Amino acid sequence: LGGNYLGLFAYYLASPLSWITLLFNLQQMPEAIYVLTLLKIGLCGLTFSIFLNRGIAKQSGNPLIILFSCCYALMSYNMLYCLCIMWLDEIILFPLVLLGIERLLEGKRGCLYLISITLCFITNYYLSYMVGIFTAFYFLYRLFCQWQKKQGKKLLRISIRFALNTLLGIGIAMPLLLPAILDL
C-alpha cells in the first residue's frame, strides 16, 4: 500500500463485492465482471423491494412490488453504467438509506441508517456525497410531511439523531475517505 494506492482503492475497489473476483483466475476475469454486474443489478432490485415492502407499501405479496423492483434494477442508469460496476454499489444501498430514514422518522433506532450511510461512504466516495445531499433533502421533505405543532420537540430529537448518525457514518468511513481526499 505504498504511494497513492489507498486513494485508488477507495475509488475503484472498496466495494465488499469486489472480493468475488478472487474466485476467478486471470483468464476468467471477464466472467468475473459479468458475475459482479449481474449480482449488483440483482441486489438493486432486492434492496428496492425491501424498501417498498417495509418502508412504503408495508404489505407483502403485492405484484407491483416485483414490477417496480425490476424497473429500479433495470433503470437506464444501471444499464448505462453497468460497465463501471464500482458505481452500482450506491444504487444498491440507496433504498436501504431511505428505509433507514423512514425508520428514524417512526421513532425507531437508527442502526440501519447508520450502517447503510457508512457503507455508502466506504464503497464509493464519488457518489456518496450525492446520496448524502439527496438524503438531506428527503429527510427534510419527510419531516415537513409529518410536522405538527404538538410534535415539534419529537421531530427535533429525530433531526438531531439523523444529523448525529450521518456525522458518525462519515466519521467511521474517514480512515478510507481521508487518504482519498488527500490523494485528490
Short mmCIF file of N, CA and C in Angstrom, two decimals:
data_model
loop_
_atom_site.label_atom_id
_atom_site.label_comp_id
_atom_site.label_asym_id
_atom_site.label_seq_id
_atom_site.Cartn_x
_atom_site.Cartn_y
_atom_site.Cartn_z
N LEU A 1 0.83 -1.19 0.00
CA LEU A 1 0.00 0.00 0.00
C LEU A 1 0.87 1.25 0.00
N GLY A 2 1.88 1.25 -0.79
CA GLY A 2 2.73 2.43 -0.87
C GLY A 2 2.14 3.47 -1.78
N GLY A 3 2.73 4.61 -1.77
CA GLY A 3 2.34 5.70 -2.68
C GLY A 3 0.90 6.12 -2.50
N ASN A 4 0.19 6.17 -3.61
CA ASN A 4 -1.18 6.67 -3.61
C ASN A 4 -2.20 5.56 -3.82
N TYR A 5 -1.87 4.35 -3.46
CA TYR A 5 -2.75 3.24 -3.75
C TYR A 5 -4.06 3.30 -2.96
N LEU A 6 -4.02 3.83 -1.75
CA LEU A 6 -5.24 3.84 -0.94
C LEU A 6 -6.31 4.72 -1.57
N GLY A 7 -5.92 5.80 -2.22
CA GLY A 7 -6.89 6.62 -2.93
C GLY A 7 -7.52 5.88 -4.09
N LEU A 8 -6.71 5.12 -4.83
CA LEU A 8 -7.25 4.31 -5.92
C LEU A 8 -8.15 3.20 -5.40
N PHE A 9 -7.75 2.60 -4.27
CA PHE A 9 -8.58 1.57 -3.67
C PHE A 9 -9.94 2.14 -3.26
N ALA A 10 -9.94 3.33 -2.67
CA ALA A 10 -11.20 3.94 -2.22
C ALA A 10 -12.11 4.24 -3.39
N TYR A 11 -11.56 4.54 -4.54
CA TYR A 11 -12.39 4.88 -5.68
C TYR A 11 -12.87 3.66 -6.46
N TYR A 12 -11.97 2.69 -6.67
CA TYR A 12 -12.29 1.58 -7.57
C TYR A 12 -12.64 0.27 -6.88
N LEU A 13 -12.03 -0.02 -5.75
CA LEU A 13 -12.10 -1.39 -5.22
C LEU A 13 -12.71 -1.53 -3.84
N ALA A 14 -13.27 -0.48 -3.26
CA ALA A 14 -13.72 -0.55 -1.88
C ALA A 14 -15.03 -1.32 -1.71
N SER A 15 -15.64 -1.73 -2.79
CA SER A 15 -16.87 -2.50 -2.69
C SER A 15 -16.61 -3.85 -2.03
N PRO A 16 -17.45 -4.25 -1.08
CA PRO A 16 -17.28 -5.58 -0.49
C PRO A 16 -17.46 -6.71 -1.50
N LEU A 17 -18.19 -6.44 -2.58
CA LEU A 17 -18.40 -7.47 -3.59
C LEU A 17 -17.18 -7.66 -4.50
N SER A 18 -16.22 -6.75 -4.43
CA SER A 18 -15.03 -6.89 -5.27
C SER A 18 -14.21 -8.13 -4.92
N TRP A 19 -14.41 -8.64 -3.72
CA TRP A 19 -13.67 -9.83 -3.31
C TRP A 19 -14.08 -11.07 -4.10
N ILE A 20 -15.21 -11.01 -4.77
CA ILE A 20 -15.66 -12.14 -5.59
C ILE A 20 -14.67 -12.42 -6.71
N THR A 21 -13.97 -11.41 -7.17
CA THR A 21 -13.01 -11.61 -8.25
C THR A 21 -11.86 -12.53 -7.84
N LEU A 22 -11.65 -12.72 -6.56
CA LEU A 22 -10.61 -13.65 -6.11
C LEU A 22 -10.94 -15.10 -6.43
N LEU A 23 -12.20 -15.38 -6.69
CA LEU A 23 -12.62 -16.74 -7.02
C LEU A 23 -12.30 -17.11 -8.46
N PHE A 24 -11.87 -16.14 -9.26
CA PHE A 24 -11.61 -16.35 -10.67
C PHE A 24 -10.13 -16.14 -10.96
N ASN A 25 -9.60 -16.90 -11.93
CA ASN A 25 -8.22 -16.65 -12.32
C ASN A 25 -8.18 -15.54 -13.38
N LEU A 26 -7.01 -15.18 -13.82
CA LEU A 26 -6.85 -14.04 -14.73
C LEU A 26 -7.56 -14.26 -16.06
N GLN A 27 -7.57 -15.48 -16.57
CA GLN A 27 -8.23 -15.75 -17.84
C GLN A 27 -9.75 -15.65 -17.71
N GLN A 28 -10.27 -15.84 -16.53
CA GLN A 28 -11.72 -15.79 -16.31
C GLN A 28 -12.20 -14.43 -15.79
N MET A 29 -11.35 -13.41 -15.85
CA MET A 29 -11.73 -12.10 -15.32
C MET A 29 -12.94 -11.47 -16.03
N PRO A 30 -13.10 -11.61 -17.35
CA PRO A 30 -14.34 -11.08 -17.96
C PRO A 30 -15.60 -11.74 -17.38
N GLU A 31 -15.54 -13.03 -17.11
CA GLU A 31 -16.68 -13.70 -16.50
C GLU A 31 -16.93 -13.19 -15.08
N ALA A 32 -15.84 -12.90 -14.36
CA ALA A 32 -15.98 -12.35 -13.01
C ALA A 32 -16.68 -11.00 -13.05
N ILE A 33 -16.35 -10.18 -14.03
CA ILE A 33 -17.01 -8.87 -14.16
C ILE A 33 -18.49 -9.06 -14.51
N TYR A 34 -18.79 -10.03 -15.36
CA TYR A 34 -20.20 -10.31 -15.68
C TYR A 34 -20.96 -10.77 -14.44
N VAL A 35 -20.35 -11.64 -13.65
CA VAL A 35 -20.98 -12.13 -12.43
C VAL A 35 -21.23 -10.96 -11.47
N LEU A 36 -20.22 -10.09 -11.31
CA LEU A 36 -20.38 -8.93 -10.43
C LEU A 36 -21.49 -8.01 -10.92
N THR A 37 -21.55 -7.79 -12.22
CA THR A 37 -22.58 -6.91 -12.79
C THR A 37 -23.97 -7.49 -12.55
N LEU A 38 -24.14 -8.77 -12.83
CA LEU A 38 -25.45 -9.40 -12.61
C LEU A 38 -25.83 -9.41 -11.13
N LEU A 39 -24.85 -9.68 -10.28
CA LEU A 39 -25.11 -9.70 -8.85
C LEU A 39 -25.52 -8.31 -8.35
N LYS A 40 -24.82 -7.29 -8.80
CA LYS A 40 -25.12 -5.94 -8.33
C LYS A 40 -26.48 -5.46 -8.86
N ILE A 41 -26.80 -5.77 -10.09
CA ILE A 41 -28.11 -5.36 -10.62
C ILE A 41 -29.22 -6.14 -9.91
N GLY A 42 -29.00 -7.40 -9.61
CA GLY A 42 -29.97 -8.17 -8.85
C GLY A 42 -30.16 -7.64 -7.43
N LEU A 43 -29.05 -7.24 -6.80
CA LEU A 43 -29.15 -6.67 -5.46
C LEU A 43 -29.86 -5.32 -5.46
N CYS A 44 -29.76 -4.58 -6.55
CA CYS A 44 -30.52 -3.32 -6.67
C CYS A 44 -32.01 -3.60 -6.57
N GLY A 45 -32.48 -4.60 -7.31
CA GLY A 45 -33.88 -4.96 -7.25
C GLY A 45 -34.29 -5.48 -5.88
N LEU A 46 -33.41 -6.26 -5.25
CA LEU A 46 -33.71 -6.81 -3.93
C LEU A 46 -33.86 -5.71 -2.88
N THR A 47 -32.91 -4.78 -2.84
CA THR A 47 -32.99 -3.73 -1.83
C THR A 47 -34.17 -2.80 -2.07
N PHE A 48 -34.51 -2.57 -3.34
CA PHE A 48 -35.67 -1.73 -3.60
C PHE A 48 -36.96 -2.42 -3.19
N SER A 49 -37.03 -3.74 -3.39
CA SER A 49 -38.23 -4.46 -2.95
C SER A 49 -38.33 -4.46 -1.42
N ILE A 50 -37.20 -4.52 -0.73
CA ILE A 50 -37.22 -4.42 0.73
C ILE A 50 -37.73 -3.05 1.15
N PHE A 51 -37.27 -2.01 0.45
CA PHE A 51 -37.74 -0.65 0.76
C PHE A 51 -39.24 -0.52 0.53
N LEU A 52 -39.73 -1.08 -0.57
CA LEU A 52 -41.16 -0.99 -0.84
C LEU A 52 -41.97 -1.81 0.15
N ASN A 53 -41.48 -3.01 0.50
CA ASN A 53 -42.20 -3.88 1.44
C ASN A 53 -42.28 -3.28 2.83
N ARG A 54 -41.18 -2.75 3.31
CA ARG A 54 -41.12 -2.33 4.71
C ARG A 54 -41.21 -0.83 4.91
N GLY A 55 -40.99 -0.05 3.86
CA GLY A 55 -40.98 1.38 4.03
C GLY A 55 -42.19 2.09 3.49
N ILE A 56 -42.64 1.72 2.31
CA ILE A 56 -43.72 2.44 1.66
C ILE A 56 -45.02 1.65 1.71
N ALA A 57 -45.06 0.51 1.05
CA ALA A 57 -46.31 -0.25 0.92
C ALA A 57 -46.69 -0.96 2.22
N LYS A 58 -45.71 -1.52 2.90
CA LYS A 58 -45.92 -2.27 4.14
C LYS A 58 -46.94 -3.38 3.99
N GLN A 59 -46.89 -4.02 2.83
CA GLN A 59 -47.75 -5.19 2.60
C GLN A 59 -46.98 -6.18 1.74
N SER A 60 -47.03 -7.41 2.12
CA SER A 60 -46.30 -8.45 1.39
C SER A 60 -47.17 -9.03 0.30
N GLY A 61 -46.52 -9.57 -0.73
CA GLY A 61 -47.22 -10.28 -1.77
C GLY A 61 -47.84 -9.41 -2.85
N ASN A 62 -47.56 -8.15 -2.86
CA ASN A 62 -48.11 -7.26 -3.88
C ASN A 62 -47.29 -7.43 -5.16
N PRO A 63 -47.91 -7.80 -6.27
CA PRO A 63 -47.14 -7.99 -7.51
C PRO A 63 -46.53 -6.69 -8.05
N LEU A 64 -47.07 -5.56 -7.66
CA LEU A 64 -46.48 -4.30 -8.12
C LEU A 64 -45.10 -4.07 -7.53
N ILE A 65 -44.84 -4.64 -6.35
CA ILE A 65 -43.52 -4.51 -5.73
C ILE A 65 -42.48 -5.17 -6.61
N ILE A 66 -42.80 -6.33 -7.16
CA ILE A 66 -41.86 -7.03 -8.05
C ILE A 66 -41.66 -6.22 -9.33
N LEU A 67 -42.73 -5.68 -9.86
CA LEU A 67 -42.63 -4.87 -11.08
C LEU A 67 -41.75 -3.65 -10.87
N PHE A 68 -42.01 -2.89 -9.79
CA PHE A 68 -41.22 -1.69 -9.55
C PHE A 68 -39.78 -2.01 -9.16
N SER A 69 -39.56 -3.14 -8.51
CA SER A 69 -38.20 -3.55 -8.18
C SER A 69 -37.42 -3.89 -9.44
N CYS A 70 -38.06 -4.55 -10.39
CA CYS A 70 -37.40 -4.84 -11.67
C CYS A 70 -37.12 -3.55 -12.44
N CYS A 71 -38.07 -2.63 -12.39
CA CYS A 71 -37.86 -1.34 -13.06
C CYS A 71 -36.68 -0.59 -12.43
N TYR A 72 -36.58 -0.63 -11.11
CA TYR A 72 -35.46 0.03 -10.44
C TYR A 72 -34.14 -0.63 -10.80
N ALA A 73 -34.12 -1.96 -10.79
CA ALA A 73 -32.88 -2.68 -11.10
C ALA A 73 -32.44 -2.48 -12.54
N LEU A 74 -33.40 -2.36 -13.45
CA LEU A 74 -33.08 -2.25 -14.87
C LEU A 74 -33.23 -0.83 -15.41
N MET A 75 -33.16 0.16 -14.51
CA MET A 75 -33.29 1.55 -14.97
C MET A 75 -32.12 1.92 -15.87
N SER A 76 -32.27 2.99 -16.60
CA SER A 76 -31.28 3.37 -17.61
C SER A 76 -29.92 3.68 -17.00
N TYR A 77 -29.90 4.21 -15.77
CA TYR A 77 -28.60 4.47 -15.12
C TYR A 77 -27.81 3.19 -14.96
N ASN A 78 -28.46 2.15 -14.49
CA ASN A 78 -27.76 0.87 -14.31
C ASN A 78 -27.32 0.28 -15.64
N MET A 79 -28.15 0.41 -16.65
CA MET A 79 -27.78 -0.15 -17.95
C MET A 79 -26.64 0.65 -18.58
N LEU A 80 -26.65 1.95 -18.37
CA LEU A 80 -25.60 2.78 -18.94
C LEU A 80 -24.27 2.58 -18.22
N TYR A 81 -24.33 2.48 -16.90
CA TYR A 81 -23.10 2.37 -16.11
C TYR A 81 -22.79 0.95 -15.67
N CYS A 82 -23.36 -0.03 -16.32
CA CYS A 82 -23.05 -1.41 -15.91
C CYS A 82 -21.61 -1.78 -16.24
N LEU A 83 -20.96 -1.03 -17.12
CA LEU A 83 -19.54 -1.27 -17.38
C LEU A 83 -18.66 -0.64 -16.31
N CYS A 84 -19.19 0.30 -15.55
CA CYS A 84 -18.48 0.91 -14.42
C CYS A 84 -19.11 0.36 -13.15
N ILE A 85 -18.80 -0.88 -12.86
CA ILE A 85 -19.52 -1.57 -11.78
C ILE A 85 -19.27 -0.98 -10.41
N MET A 86 -18.24 -0.13 -10.29
CA MET A 86 -17.96 0.47 -8.98
C MET A 86 -19.04 1.47 -8.60
N TRP A 87 -19.81 1.97 -9.57
CA TRP A 87 -20.83 2.97 -9.28
C TRP A 87 -22.19 2.35 -8.98
N LEU A 88 -22.31 1.05 -9.09
CA LEU A 88 -23.60 0.40 -8.83
C LEU A 88 -23.83 0.14 -7.34
N ASP A 89 -22.79 0.21 -6.53
CA ASP A 89 -22.95 -0.05 -5.10
C ASP A 89 -23.85 0.98 -4.43
N GLU A 90 -23.75 2.22 -4.84
CA GLU A 90 -24.59 3.25 -4.24
C GLU A 90 -26.07 3.01 -4.59
N ILE A 91 -26.31 2.51 -5.78
CA ILE A 91 -27.69 2.23 -6.19
C ILE A 91 -28.25 1.06 -5.39
N ILE A 92 -27.39 0.13 -5.00
CA ILE A 92 -27.81 -0.97 -4.13
C ILE A 92 -28.17 -0.44 -2.75
N LEU A 93 -27.35 0.43 -2.21
CA LEU A 93 -27.52 0.90 -0.83
C LEU A 93 -28.55 2.01 -0.68
N PHE A 94 -28.87 2.71 -1.76
CA PHE A 94 -29.75 3.87 -1.70
C PHE A 94 -31.12 3.55 -1.09
N PRO A 95 -31.81 2.47 -1.50
CA PRO A 95 -33.10 2.17 -0.84
C PRO A 95 -32.96 1.85 0.64
N LEU A 96 -31.83 1.26 1.04
CA LEU A 96 -31.63 0.97 2.46
C LEU A 96 -31.42 2.25 3.26
N VAL A 97 -30.75 3.23 2.65
CA VAL A 97 -30.59 4.53 3.31
C VAL A 97 -31.96 5.17 3.52
N LEU A 98 -32.80 5.13 2.48
CA LEU A 98 -34.14 5.72 2.60
C LEU A 98 -35.00 4.96 3.61
N LEU A 99 -34.86 3.64 3.64
CA LEU A 99 -35.59 2.86 4.64
C LEU A 99 -35.12 3.20 6.04
N GLY A 100 -33.82 3.44 6.20
CA GLY A 100 -33.29 3.87 7.49
C GLY A 100 -33.86 5.20 7.93
N ILE A 101 -34.03 6.12 6.98
CA ILE A 101 -34.65 7.42 7.30
C ILE A 101 -36.10 7.22 7.73
N GLU A 102 -36.82 6.36 7.01
CA GLU A 102 -38.21 6.10 7.38
C GLU A 102 -38.29 5.52 8.80
N ARG A 103 -37.37 4.65 9.15
CA ARG A 103 -37.38 4.09 10.50
C ARG A 103 -37.03 5.14 11.54
N LEU A 104 -36.10 6.05 11.21
CA LEU A 104 -35.80 7.14 12.13
C LEU A 104 -37.04 8.01 12.36
N LEU A 105 -37.77 8.28 11.29
CA LEU A 105 -38.96 9.11 11.41
C LEU A 105 -40.08 8.43 12.19
N GLU A 106 -40.07 7.09 12.21
CA GLU A 106 -41.05 6.35 13.01
C GLU A 106 -40.66 6.29 14.48
N GLY A 107 -39.48 6.81 14.81
CA GLY A 107 -39.01 6.80 16.19
C GLY A 107 -38.21 5.58 16.55
N LYS A 108 -37.85 4.77 15.56
CA LYS A 108 -37.06 3.57 15.83
C LYS A 108 -35.58 3.93 15.85
N ARG A 109 -34.76 2.94 16.19
CA ARG A 109 -33.32 3.16 16.24
C ARG A 109 -32.75 3.42 14.86
N GLY A 110 -31.62 4.08 14.81
CA GLY A 110 -31.03 4.46 13.54
C GLY A 110 -29.92 3.55 13.07
N CYS A 111 -29.93 2.29 13.49
CA CYS A 111 -28.85 1.36 13.10
C CYS A 111 -28.81 1.12 11.60
N LEU A 112 -29.96 0.89 10.99
CA LEU A 112 -29.99 0.63 9.55
C LEU A 112 -29.48 1.84 8.78
N TYR A 113 -29.91 3.03 9.19
CA TYR A 113 -29.44 4.24 8.51
C TYR A 113 -27.94 4.41 8.69
N LEU A 114 -27.45 4.22 9.90
CA LEU A 114 -26.02 4.38 10.17
C LEU A 114 -25.18 3.40 9.36
N ILE A 115 -25.58 2.15 9.33
CA ILE A 115 -24.81 1.14 8.60
C ILE A 115 -24.85 1.41 7.10
N SER A 116 -26.03 1.73 6.58
CA SER A 116 -26.13 1.92 5.13
C SER A 116 -25.44 3.20 4.67
N ILE A 117 -25.52 4.29 5.43
CA ILE A 117 -24.84 5.51 5.01
C ILE A 117 -23.33 5.35 5.16
N THR A 118 -22.89 4.61 6.16
CA THR A 118 -21.45 4.34 6.30
C THR A 118 -20.95 3.51 5.13
N LEU A 119 -21.69 2.48 4.75
CA LEU A 119 -21.30 1.68 3.59
C LEU A 119 -21.30 2.50 2.32
N CYS A 120 -22.22 3.45 2.21
CA CYS A 120 -22.22 4.34 1.04
C CYS A 120 -20.91 5.12 0.96
N PHE A 121 -20.49 5.69 2.08
CA PHE A 121 -19.27 6.48 2.07
C PHE A 121 -18.02 5.62 1.92
N ILE A 122 -18.08 4.38 2.33
CA ILE A 122 -16.92 3.50 2.18
C ILE A 122 -16.81 2.96 0.75
N THR A 123 -17.93 2.53 0.17
CA THR A 123 -17.86 1.84 -1.11
C THR A 123 -17.49 2.77 -2.27
N ASN A 124 -17.98 4.00 -2.26
CA ASN A 124 -17.65 4.91 -3.35
C ASN A 124 -17.90 6.34 -2.89
N TYR A 125 -16.82 7.05 -2.61
CA TYR A 125 -16.98 8.42 -2.12
C TYR A 125 -17.51 9.36 -3.18
N TYR A 126 -17.32 9.01 -4.45
CA TYR A 126 -17.71 9.91 -5.53
C TYR A 126 -19.23 10.06 -5.62
N LEU A 127 -19.95 9.00 -5.47
CA LEU A 127 -21.41 9.07 -5.50
C LEU A 127 -22.02 9.24 -4.12
N SER A 128 -21.26 8.97 -3.06
CA SER A 128 -21.83 9.04 -1.73
C SER A 128 -22.19 10.46 -1.33
N TYR A 129 -21.45 11.46 -1.79
CA TYR A 129 -21.84 12.82 -1.43
C TYR A 129 -23.14 13.20 -2.12
N MET A 130 -23.40 12.64 -3.31
CA MET A 130 -24.68 12.90 -3.97
C MET A 130 -25.82 12.21 -3.22
N VAL A 131 -25.58 11.00 -2.75
CA VAL A 131 -26.57 10.30 -1.93
C VAL A 131 -26.80 11.09 -0.64
N GLY A 132 -25.74 11.62 -0.06
CA GLY A 132 -25.88 12.41 1.16
C GLY A 132 -26.70 13.67 0.96
N ILE A 133 -26.50 14.36 -0.14
CA ILE A 133 -27.28 15.57 -0.43
C ILE A 133 -28.75 15.21 -0.62
N PHE A 134 -29.01 14.17 -1.41
CA PHE A 134 -30.41 13.76 -1.61
C PHE A 134 -31.03 13.30 -0.30
N THR A 135 -30.26 12.60 0.51
CA THR A 135 -30.76 12.11 1.79
C THR A 135 -31.20 13.27 2.68
N ALA A 136 -30.40 14.34 2.69
CA ALA A 136 -30.76 15.51 3.50
C ALA A 136 -32.07 16.13 3.00
N PHE A 137 -32.21 16.27 1.68
CA PHE A 137 -33.45 16.82 1.13
C PHE A 137 -34.63 15.90 1.39
N TYR A 138 -34.43 14.60 1.25
CA TYR A 138 -35.51 13.63 1.50
C TYR A 138 -35.93 13.68 2.96
N PHE A 139 -34.95 13.75 3.86
CA PHE A 139 -35.28 13.82 5.28
C PHE A 139 -36.07 15.07 5.60
N LEU A 140 -35.65 16.22 5.07
CA LEU A 140 -36.38 17.46 5.32
C LEU A 140 -37.79 17.40 4.75
N TYR A 141 -37.94 16.82 3.57
CA TYR A 141 -39.27 16.68 2.98
C TYR A 141 -40.17 15.79 3.84
N ARG A 142 -39.65 14.65 4.25
CA ARG A 142 -40.46 13.72 5.07
C ARG A 142 -40.74 14.32 6.44
N LEU A 143 -39.79 15.09 6.97
CA LEU A 143 -40.00 15.76 8.24
C LEU A 143 -41.11 16.80 8.11
N PHE A 144 -41.10 17.54 7.02
CA PHE A 144 -42.13 18.54 6.76
C PHE A 144 -43.50 17.88 6.60
N CYS A 145 -43.53 16.71 5.98
CA CYS A 145 -44.80 15.99 5.80
C CYS A 145 -45.40 15.55 7.13
N GLN A 146 -44.56 15.31 8.13
CA GLN A 146 -45.04 14.83 9.42
C GLN A 146 -45.17 15.94 10.45
N TRP A 147 -44.93 17.17 10.05
CA TRP A 147 -44.89 18.27 11.01
C TRP A 147 -46.28 18.57 11.59
N GLN A 148 -46.31 18.62 12.90
CA GLN A 148 -47.49 19.06 13.64
C GLN A 148 -46.99 19.89 14.82
N LYS A 149 -47.75 20.86 15.25
CA LYS A 149 -47.28 21.75 16.32
C LYS A 149 -46.97 21.02 17.62
N LYS A 150 -47.77 20.02 17.95
CA LYS A 150 -47.54 19.33 19.21
C LYS A 150 -46.40 18.32 19.14
N GLN A 151 -45.89 18.04 17.96
CA GLN A 151 -44.78 17.09 17.83
C GLN A 151 -43.46 17.78 17.54
N GLY A 152 -43.37 19.06 17.72
CA GLY A 152 -42.16 19.81 17.39
C GLY A 152 -40.92 19.29 18.10
N LYS A 153 -41.03 19.02 19.40
CA LYS A 153 -39.87 18.54 20.16
C LYS A 153 -39.45 17.14 19.72
N LYS A 154 -40.43 16.31 19.43
CA LYS A 154 -40.13 14.94 18.98
C LYS A 154 -39.40 14.96 17.64
N LEU A 155 -39.86 15.80 16.72
CA LEU A 155 -39.20 15.89 15.42
C LEU A 155 -37.83 16.54 15.52
N LEU A 156 -37.64 17.42 16.49
CA LEU A 156 -36.32 18.00 16.71
C LEU A 156 -35.35 16.92 17.19
N ARG A 157 -35.80 16.04 18.08
CA ARG A 157 -34.96 14.93 18.54
C ARG A 157 -34.62 13.99 17.38
N ILE A 158 -35.60 13.73 16.52
CA ILE A 158 -35.35 12.87 15.36
C ILE A 158 -34.33 13.54 14.43
N SER A 159 -34.44 14.84 14.25
CA SER A 159 -33.49 15.57 13.39
C SER A 159 -32.09 15.52 13.96
N ILE A 160 -31.97 15.63 15.27
CA ILE A 160 -30.65 15.56 15.90
C ILE A 160 -30.08 14.15 15.74
N ARG A 161 -30.91 13.13 15.91
CA ARG A 161 -30.44 11.75 15.72
C ARG A 161 -30.01 11.51 14.28
N PHE A 162 -30.76 12.08 13.32
CA PHE A 162 -30.38 11.97 11.91
C PHE A 162 -29.02 12.61 11.66
N ALA A 163 -28.83 13.81 12.17
CA ALA A 163 -27.56 14.52 11.97
C ALA A 163 -26.40 13.77 12.64
N LEU A 164 -26.62 13.29 13.85
CA LEU A 164 -25.56 12.56 14.55
C LEU A 164 -25.21 11.26 13.85
N ASN A 165 -26.21 10.53 13.38
CA ASN A 165 -25.94 9.28 12.64
C ASN A 165 -25.19 9.56 11.34
N THR A 166 -25.55 10.64 10.67
CA THR A 166 -24.84 10.98 9.43
C THR A 166 -23.39 11.32 9.72
N LEU A 167 -23.16 12.16 10.73
CA LEU A 167 -21.78 12.53 11.08
C LEU A 167 -20.99 11.33 11.57
N LEU A 168 -21.63 10.45 12.31
CA LEU A 168 -20.96 9.24 12.78
C LEU A 168 -20.61 8.32 11.61
N GLY A 169 -21.51 8.21 10.64
CA GLY A 169 -21.22 7.40 9.45
C GLY A 169 -20.04 7.94 8.66
N ILE A 170 -19.99 9.27 8.51
CA ILE A 170 -18.85 9.88 7.82
C ILE A 170 -17.58 9.66 8.62
N GLY A 171 -17.68 9.78 9.94
CA GLY A 171 -16.51 9.56 10.79
C GLY A 171 -15.99 8.14 10.72
N ILE A 172 -16.89 7.17 10.67
CA ILE A 172 -16.46 5.77 10.56
C ILE A 172 -15.76 5.52 9.23
N ALA A 173 -16.24 6.18 8.18
CA ALA A 173 -15.63 5.99 6.85
C ALA A 173 -14.39 6.84 6.65
N MET A 174 -14.08 7.73 7.57
CA MET A 174 -12.98 8.67 7.39
C MET A 174 -11.60 8.02 7.21
N PRO A 175 -11.28 6.88 7.84
CA PRO A 175 -9.97 6.27 7.56
C PRO A 175 -9.76 5.93 6.08
N LEU A 176 -10.82 5.71 5.34
CA LEU A 176 -10.71 5.47 3.91
C LEU A 176 -10.91 6.76 3.12
N LEU A 177 -11.77 7.63 3.62
CA LEU A 177 -12.06 8.87 2.89
C LEU A 177 -10.91 9.87 2.94
N LEU A 178 -10.26 9.99 4.08
CA LEU A 178 -9.21 10.99 4.23
C LEU A 178 -8.03 10.76 3.29
N PRO A 179 -7.50 9.55 3.17
CA PRO A 179 -6.43 9.36 2.17
C PRO A 179 -6.89 9.61 0.75
N ALA A 180 -8.15 9.28 0.46
CA ALA A 180 -8.66 9.55 -0.89
C ALA A 180 -8.76 11.04 -1.13
N ILE A 181 -9.21 11.80 -0.14
CA ILE A 181 -9.30 13.25 -0.28
C ILE A 181 -7.91 13.85 -0.41
N LEU A 182 -6.98 13.37 0.38
CA LEU A 182 -5.60 13.90 0.28
C LEU A 182 -4.95 13.51 -1.04
N ASP A 183 -5.34 12.39 -1.59
CA ASP A 183 -4.81 11.96 -2.89
C ASP A 183 -5.30 12.85 -4.01
N LEU A 184 -6.50 13.40 -3.86
CA LEU A 184 -7.04 14.28 -4.89
C LEU A 184 -6.23 15.56 -4.96
#
